[in-house]
Amino acid sequence: MRKRIGAKILSVFMLILVICLAGIGIVAVQVKNTDKINQNIGNEYLNSIQEVNTLSVNEAYLENDLKDYMLKEDKESIRSDITSAQGNVLSSLQALEDNAVSER
């Protein structure tokens, strides 16, 4: 009788061990999936964030040049700065479009 009770207790512990090991395996798979997602964010989305920052800086330069154009008398010298700033904004927009990720 004692052996049967011991065997039943041992079988319950073995079942608990198997369930725990299965849970650990599931958690390990989920951690690997999370690492892949983090790597995807780091590789693809970070470039887009940097391009948005560059676009913001170029837009601020363009805004400043346009303000100078409206306030100053010598408009010819500022036109080249405006053209350059417009080119920088357009190139930043193109780079941002190139980094765009279609998958979500």
Tab-separated table of C-alpha atoms in Angstrom:
chain	number	residue	atom	x	y	z
A	1	MET	CA	0.000	0.000	0.000
A	2	ARG	CA	2.840	2.376	0.840
A	3	LYS	CA	4.477	1.754	-2.501
A	4	ARG	CA	1.270	2.613	-4.302
A	5	ILE	CA	0.899	5.897	-2.409
A	6	GLY	CA	4.553	6.712	-3.059
A	7	ALA	CA	4.119	5.896	-6.743
A	8	LYS	CA	1.041	8.121	-6.943
A	9	ILE	CA	2.864	11.011	-5.273
A	10	LEU	CA	5.866	10.497	-7.531
A	11	SER	CA	3.657	10.456	-10.621
A	12	VAL	CA	2.028	13.740	-9.535
A	13	PHE	CA	5.458	15.334	-9.069
A	14	MET	CA	6.580	14.031	-12.454
A	15	LEU	CA	3.462	15.523	-14.060
A	16	ILE	CA	4.164	18.872	-12.386
A	17	LEU	CA	7.777	18.696	-13.603
A	18	VAL	CA	6.662	18.036	-17.190
A	19	ILE	CA	4.205	20.951	-17.052
A	20	CYS	CA	6.913	23.266	-15.673
A	21	LEU	CA	9.393	22.228	-18.366
A	22	ALA	CA	6.770	22.818	-21.065
A	23	GLY	CA	6.102	26.279	-19.614
A	24	ILE	CA	9.808	27.084	-19.601
A	25	GLY	CA	10.030	26.006	-23.239
A	26	ILE	CA	7.109	28.234	-24.225
A	27	VAL	CA	8.653	31.200	-22.407
A	28	ALA	CA	11.997	30.625	-24.152
A	29	VAL	CA	10.312	30.639	-27.574
A	30	GLN	CA	8.453	33.851	-26.743
A	31	VAL	CA	11.677	35.539	-25.601
A	32	LYS	CA	13.345	34.633	-28.905
A	33	ASN	CA	10.374	36.083	-30.814
A	34	THR	CA	10.605	39.280	-28.784
A	35	ASP	CA	14.315	39.540	-29.560
A	36	LYS	CA	13.540	39.264	-33.284
A	37	ILE	CA	10.967	42.052	-32.996
A	38	ASN	CA	13.417	44.263	-31.094
A	39	GLN	CA	16.080	43.659	-33.716
A	40	ASN	CA	13.589	44.563	-36.449
A	41	ILE	CA	12.752	47.812	-34.674
A	42	GLY	CA	16.411	48.609	-34.183
A	43	ASN	CA	17.387	47.918	-37.771
A	44	GLU	CA	14.479	49.381	-39.706
A	45	TYR	CA	12.555	51.888	-37.657
A	46	LEU	CA	15.555	53.624	-36.114
A	47	ASN	CA	16.697	54.766	-39.560
A	48	SER	CA	13.266	56.289	-40.149
A	49	ILE	CA	13.385	58.083	-36.814
A	50	GLN	CA	16.772	59.554	-37.693
A	51	GLU	CA	15.454	60.687	-41.079
A	52	VAL	CA	12.473	62.381	-39.416
A	53	ASN	CA	14.901	64.198	-37.139
A	54	THR	CA	16.981	65.312	-40.139
A	55	LEU	CA	13.821	66.427	-41.913
A	56	SER	CA	12.817	68.484	-38.888
A	57	VAL	CA	16.205	70.217	-38.784
A	58	ASN	CA	16.125	70.954	-42.524
A	59	GLU	CA	12.596	72.319	-42.244
A	60	ALA	CA	13.708	74.645	-39.440
A	61	TYR	CA	16.526	75.966	-41.648
A	62	LEU	CA	14.071	76.525	-44.497
A	63	GLU	CA	11.663	78.323	-42.185
A	64	ASN	CA	14.461	80.574	-40.943
A	65	ASP	CA	15.580	81.353	-44.511
A	66	LEU	CA	12.020	82.208	-45.541
A	67	LYS	CA	11.683	84.527	-42.553
A	68	ASP	CA	14.944	86.237	-43.504
A	69	TYR	CA	13.736	86.547	-47.094
A	70	MET	CA	10.586	88.332	-45.990
A	71	LEU	CA	12.333	90.674	-43.564
A	72	LYS	CA	15.554	91.611	-45.352
A	73	GLU	CA	16.047	93.884	-48.315
A	74	ASP	CA	18.720	91.792	-50.071
A	75	LYS	CA	16.468	89.031	-51.356
A	76	GLU	CA	18.828	87.678	-54.029
A	77	SER	CA	21.423	86.431	-51.539
A	78	ILE	CA	18.810	84.567	-49.530
A	79	ARG	CA	17.210	82.838	-52.539
A	80	SER	CA	20.177	80.498	-52.914
A	81	ASP	CA	19.910	79.569	-49.224
A	82	ILE	CA	16.199	78.877	-49.671
A	83	THR	CA	16.858	76.724	-52.727
A	84	SER	CA	19.516	74.779	-50.840
A	85	ALA	CA	17.213	74.288	-47.847
A	86	GLN	CA	14.394	73.134	-50.137
A	87	GLY	CA	16.740	70.598	-51.706
A	88	ASN	CA	17.738	69.319	-48.271
A	89	VAL	CA	14.089	68.935	-47.253
A	90	LEU	CA	13.272	67.081	-50.465
A	91	SER	CA	16.258	64.762	-50.083
A	92	SER	CA	15.248	64.057	-46.476
A	93	LEU	CA	11.716	63.244	-47.619
A	94	GLN	CA	13.080	60.909	-50.280
A	95	ALA	CA	15.348	59.166	-47.752
A	96	LEU	CA	12.394	58.797	-45.392
A	97	GLU	CA	10.319	57.290	-48.187
A	98	ASP	CA	13.153	54.865	-48.985
A	99	ASN	CA	13.252	53.764	-45.333
A	100	ALA	CA	9.487	53.313	-45.142
A	101	VAL	CA	8.430	49.851	-44.079
A	102	SER	CA	5.302	48.523	-45.708
A	103	GLU	CA	4.861	45.622	-43.288
A	104	ARG	CA	3.266	46.252	-39.929
